[in-house]
Amino acid sequence: MTPEETKAFEEKIHAFVGRENGPPKRGNDDVNEAMIRHWAEVMGDELGTYTDAEYAAGTGKGGLIAPPAMLQAWSMEGYPMAENPAQDIQRQLHNVFDAHGFTGVLGTNTSTEFFRDLKPGDQVTAHCIIDTISEQKATGRGIGYFIETLTTYTDQNGEEVGKQVFRVLKFIPADSNDAADSSTEDDSPSVPTRITSPRGHDNSWWWKACDEGKILIQRCTSCQTLRHPPRPMCGECQSIEWDSIESTLDGEVYSFTTLHYPKIPGYQYPNTVGVIQLSEGTRLVANIVDIDYETIKIGMKVKGSVEQVDEKTMLPVFRPE
Amino acid sequence: MITETISFASVNVGDKLPGKEVPITSALIVGGALASRDFTSVHHDKKVAQANGLPDVFMNILTSNGLMGSYVTNWTGPDATVKKIALKLGAPNLPGFVMTLVGEIKAKDDSTGIVDIEVIGENNVWGMHMAGTVQVQLPQ
Amino acid sequence: MVKDKAAIVGIGNTEFSKNSGRSELQLTCEAVRAALDDAGLKPSDVDGMTTFTMDSTDEIELARAVGIGDITFYSRVPHGGGAATGLIHQAVMAIASGMCETVVCYRGLNGRSGHRFSEGVSGNIITADAMHWGWYMPSGLMTPASWVAMYTQRYMHLAGEDKVKEALFEVAYTTRQHGATNPAAMFYDHPFDRAEYDAQKKIVGPLKLYDCCLESDGASAVIITRADKARACKHGGVAIKGVGQSAAKNMESMTSFYRDEIAAIPSMDVAAKEAYKQSGLTPDDIDAAVIYDAFTPIVLWQLESWGFADPLKSADFVLEGGLRLDGRLPTNTHGGQLSEAYIHGVNGIVEATRLVRGTSKNQPDKEINHALVTSGVGVPTGGALLGKMD
Ligand SMILES: [Zn+2]
């Protein structure tokens, strides 16, 4: 968008700020024991104050209450939204964003305050407004705007029982092309796995052995020098003849580091990686596992094994001896 | 059933709640969506979820809120009162993941009896699912 | 030899931001125009160009857009930030050998709103060295911060962990104070203290958020011309005394973990030796520096490469206040890439030129006769020694 187009667009979206999302929405069901129990079953709520009326009467609560996090559920629209999502003001606002390429949507924050416990028989009504729209932001997902809605919940007496701020990001997806590509090449997506090495003439033999549980070290057959990572020629004697030996995976930590951020799909964090000095003399970069990273020391003896680290990947991992 | 309530006097800033592992299943995702009356298709229809770029149905925000709430109130016991749940959302929760919940007391207000508990839910595949603060008033 | 054969006569930056709202080509055009104006030269005076291999702006597109005429020299330097002073290296060789007279060196990137370097090689990489990264991606060692952290851990082990950590803070702190008083810096008016530094999230190993450089949108350009023509330019010239470039033995891009010792950067040692030899200067002659600071620890190692501290001793130099405006070697007076902007070191060449001209926003009190400026490390790298014209 040119600066002028951006300005016109921002005027359009800011016109939504302060508007009610629609008329106040009274929940179809009053607060009731059955829906509370269904909720408590799924969420693993173990308090008798939610599900055991007799017990609840004897507690400080004086009777059954609803789990507080249920507040929003009481005024949800329910089944009709599966087929026909409500065409409320918020939807219209999102349509304006969509039409300008901001098709991505992501809930980023929610904050709910509870002014009193809700009891069976309470009637909840939601009053929602478009509260704020941020300036344009560059986010990890792409360029976009944060929209905050503010919902006030009242009871049968018109008293406020809670308040919820909900923040979503509407953004221009940074990699919309990538998503399209991956959906065509693989129609049964699964849990992400580690990024594997490309395999070519000079390295595929090493990775194939790794797949089979062996870590090999390339050896010059002319001068016997070991080398890793593999290369087609010996830097000592320029021979292109080589074979390999299998490493015992005895070694020590030459250096290491622990990654916290960014978190890449397929990896677990914190993720500790070491440069391992193998007893054969070459070094190998691999994960160090089963140890608190703060206790790792350079020089520490480690022992490696080749393990399946996810659905698709075999890798060497090292543990303290 | 949990009947004991933790008292305000017995907790200190820095105290940690016992961690909890929550296996994420299709049943939990769909069950949570229905219990919260959220029929948005991405929470029960795998095809729609995939059209939205995710491999499978994913947990709705109300369920994340509910799990954060139950994690805290199962620890506090019945006579505590939740005042606020504020959370930042991260990576989606999908079937097959395991989410680990951890909590730590970050602040204590003597005048109101309210403690701030930082709760983080991280799944084993994509990392942080939610991170936030639950404010809960404990009996003195 | 190249000493005093060519001089920087024009410098230009765009503004630095998180979202420029325009193309990298346009950013570069604006920076080049600013540099030409600064020199008092016309686009038609330019007959040579140098940039990074990874820059998206094509030389002939830029020439056509800016109104540059016939070009007789163009060259690109590989290895990301390692190319920064390589732009000078190429330009000086071309001018000294008579291939051209006036070279524009440029770099423009939407490094925040476009491709972000912090993501490392986790995306689809299609470079010829994909197989090299294959040794590190499966374990997850695939971000620039993590590669640097691997050297840092080893360095701390040998130099003393507590002292090095203190020095990392001092690098981040000094740089940020400089950025806070430079109106062009992204951290202008945002100084920080120990508590704020400590409160930031851990990125990798000992590195926290403020040990890592910014990600920014923007462009920088410098104009280099023949020394005898420089005197007629609007601000005169800043002479190029020496410029070294090197990929030392047994090198991998960012992952040279297989050398006898990894707590140092041999490529910069070689480049420094080259630049000192060409210029006839010694470390004692250098009054100020712009040292490539993608991460705080890499500043320490470069101080050792350029002879301001003995190997493993640069933390002492830093903790004595050596990088401060009143210190031995006022460094990254613009706020560096930690606090001004990350334009792959070319904004650093702009600042080093200002230091010799005496026009930095944070100009040290002492006279700056010679300033050092360096390129990114971990990759093949280099550095240039600039000075007043004889
Ligand atoms: Zn050999």
Coordinates of C-alpha atoms in Angstrom, one line a residue, chain C residues 212-381:
Chain C
C212 CA 22.1 -9.5 20.2
C213 CA 21.9 -6.8 17.6
L214 CA 18.7 -5.2 16.3
E215 CA 16.8 -6.3 13.2
S216 CA 16.1 -3.3 11.1
D217 CA 15.0 -1.9 7.8
G218 CA 17.2 0.7 6.1
A219 CA 20.1 1.3 3.8
S220 CA 23.6 2.8 3.9
A221 CA 25.9 3.9 1.2
V222 CA 29.4 5.4 0.9
I223 CA 31.1 7.0 -2.1
I224 CA 34.8 6.3 -2.7
T225 CA 36.8 8.1 -5.2
R226 CA 40.5 8.7 -6.4
A227 CA 42.4 10.5 -3.7
D228 CA 43.4 13.4 -6.0
K229 CA 39.7 14.0 -6.8
A230 CA 38.7 13.8 -3.2
R231 CA 40.0 17.2 -2.2
A232 CA 37.5 18.9 -4.5
C233 CA 34.5 17.2 -2.8
K234 CA 32.2 19.1 -0.5
H235 CA 33.7 17.6 2.8
G236 CA 37.1 16.6 1.4
G237 CA 38.0 13.0 1.8
V238 CA 38.7 10.4 4.5
A239 CA 41.7 8.4 3.2
I240 CA 41.7 4.6 3.1
K241 CA 45.0 3.7 4.7
G242 CA 44.7 -0.1 4.6
V243 CA 42.0 -2.7 4.1
G244 CA 42.4 -6.4 4.8
Q245 CA 40.2 -9.4 4.0
S246 CA 40.6 -13.0 5.0
A247 CA 39.3 -16.5 5.3
A248 CA 41.8 -18.2 7.5
K249 CA 42.7 -21.9 7.3
N250 CA 40.2 -24.6 8.2
M251 CA 37.2 -22.3 8.0
E252 CA 33.5 -23.1 7.9
S253 CA 30.9 -20.4 7.6
M254 CA 30.0 -19.6 11.2
T255 CA 30.8 -23.1 12.4
S256 CA 34.6 -23.4 12.4
F257 CA 34.5 -25.7 15.4
Y258 CA 37.3 -27.9 14.2
R259 CA 40.3 -25.7 14.6
D260 CA 42.9 -26.4 17.3
E261 CA 41.3 -23.6 19.4
I262 CA 38.0 -21.9 18.8
A263 CA 38.3 -19.1 21.4
A264 CA 39.6 -16.6 18.8
I265 CA 38.9 -15.5 15.2
P266 CA 41.9 -16.3 13.1
S267 CA 40.4 -14.7 10.0
M268 CA 40.3 -11.3 11.6
D269 CA 43.9 -11.8 12.9
V270 CA 45.0 -12.2 9.3
A271 CA 42.9 -9.3 8.0
A272 CA 44.3 -7.0 10.8
K273 CA 47.9 -8.0 10.0
E274 CA 47.2 -7.2 6.3
A275 CA 45.6 -3.8 7.0
Y276 CA 48.4 -2.7 9.4
K277 CA 51.0 -3.8 6.9
Q278 CA 49.5 -1.8 4.1
S279 CA 49.0 1.3 6.2
G280 CA 52.2 1.2 8.2
L281 CA 50.1 1.9 11.3
T282 CA 50.1 0.1 14.6
P283 CA 47.4 -0.3 17.2
D284 CA 48.8 2.8 19.1
D285 CA 47.9 4.9 16.1
I286 CA 44.2 4.0 16.1
D287 CA 42.1 6.6 18.0
A288 CA 38.6 5.2 17.7
A289 CA 36.8 2.2 16.2
V290 CA 33.6 0.8 14.8
I291 CA 33.7 -2.8 15.6
Y292 CA 31.1 -5.2 14.1
D293 CA 28.7 -6.0 16.9
A294 CA 26.1 -8.5 15.8
F295 CA 26.6 -9.9 19.3
T296 CA 28.5 -8.6 22.2
P297 CA 31.2 -11.3 22.5
I298 CA 32.5 -10.8 19.0
V299 CA 33.6 -7.3 20.0
L300 CA 36.0 -8.8 22.6
W301 CA 37.7 -11.2 20.1
Q302 CA 38.2 -8.4 17.5
L303 CA 39.9 -6.2 20.1
E304 CA 42.4 -9.0 20.4
S305 CA 42.8 -9.5 16.7
W306 CA 43.5 -5.8 16.2
G307 CA 46.1 -5.8 19.0
F308 CA 44.2 -3.6 21.6
A309 CA 44.4 -6.5 24.0
D310 CA 46.4 -9.7 24.3
P311 CA 44.6 -13.0 23.5
L312 CA 42.0 -13.8 26.2
K313 CA 42.6 -10.4 27.8
S314 CA 40.1 -8.1 26.1
A315 CA 37.6 -8.3 29.0
D316 CA 40.1 -6.2 31.0
F317 CA 40.4 -3.6 28.3
V318 CA 36.7 -3.3 28.1
L319 CA 36.1 -3.3 31.9
E320 CA 38.7 -0.4 32.2
G321 CA 36.2 1.6 30.2
G322 CA 38.3 1.3 27.0
L323 CA 35.2 1.5 24.7
R324 CA 33.7 4.6 26.3
L325 CA 33.9 8.1 24.8
D326 CA 36.7 9.1 27.2
G327 CA 38.4 5.7 27.0
R328 CA 41.4 4.4 25.1
L329 CA 39.3 3.4 22.0
P330 CA 35.9 5.1 21.8
T331 CA 34.0 2.4 20.0
N332 CA 30.6 2.2 18.2
T333 CA 29.9 5.8 18.9
H334 CA 26.7 5.6 16.8
G335 CA 25.3 2.9 19.0
G336 CA 26.6 0.1 16.8
Q337 CA 24.4 -2.6 15.4
L338 CA 23.2 -3.4 18.9
S339 CA 21.6 0.1 19.2
E340 CA 21.7 2.1 16.0
A341 CA 20.6 -0.3 13.3
Y342 CA 21.7 -3.6 11.7
I343 CA 22.7 -2.6 8.2
H344 CA 25.3 -5.3 8.0
G345 CA 28.1 -3.1 9.1
V346 CA 27.8 -0.5 6.3
N347 CA 26.2 2.0 8.7
G348 CA 29.5 1.4 10.6
I349 CA 31.6 2.6 7.7
V350 CA 29.4 5.7 7.6
E351 CA 30.1 6.3 11.3
A352 CA 33.9 5.6 11.0
T353 CA 34.0 8.2 8.3
R354 CA 32.2 10.7 10.6
L355 CA 34.7 10.0 13.4
V356 CA 37.6 11.0 11.2
R357 CA 35.7 14.0 9.8
G358 CA 34.9 15.0 13.4
T359 CA 31.2 14.9 12.9
S360 CA 29.9 12.0 15.0
K361 CA 26.9 12.8 17.2
N362 CA 29.1 11.4 20.0
Q363 CA 32.4 12.8 18.8
P364 CA 35.1 12.1 21.4
D365 CA 37.0 15.1 22.8
K366 CA 40.3 13.9 21.5
E367 CA 41.4 14.3 17.9
I368 CA 40.6 11.2 15.8
N369 CA 43.4 10.8 13.2
H370 CA 42.7 7.2 12.5
A371 CA 39.7 5.0 12.9
L372 CA 39.2 1.3 12.5
V373 CA 36.0 -0.3 11.0
T374 CA 35.4 -4.0 10.8
S375 CA 33.2 -6.6 9.2
G376 CA 31.1 -9.4 10.6
V377 CA 33.0 -12.4 12.0
G378 CA 32.6 -16.1 12.2
V379 CA 32.4 -15.8 8.4
P380 CA 35.3 -14.7 6.2
T381 CA 35.9 -11.1 7.2

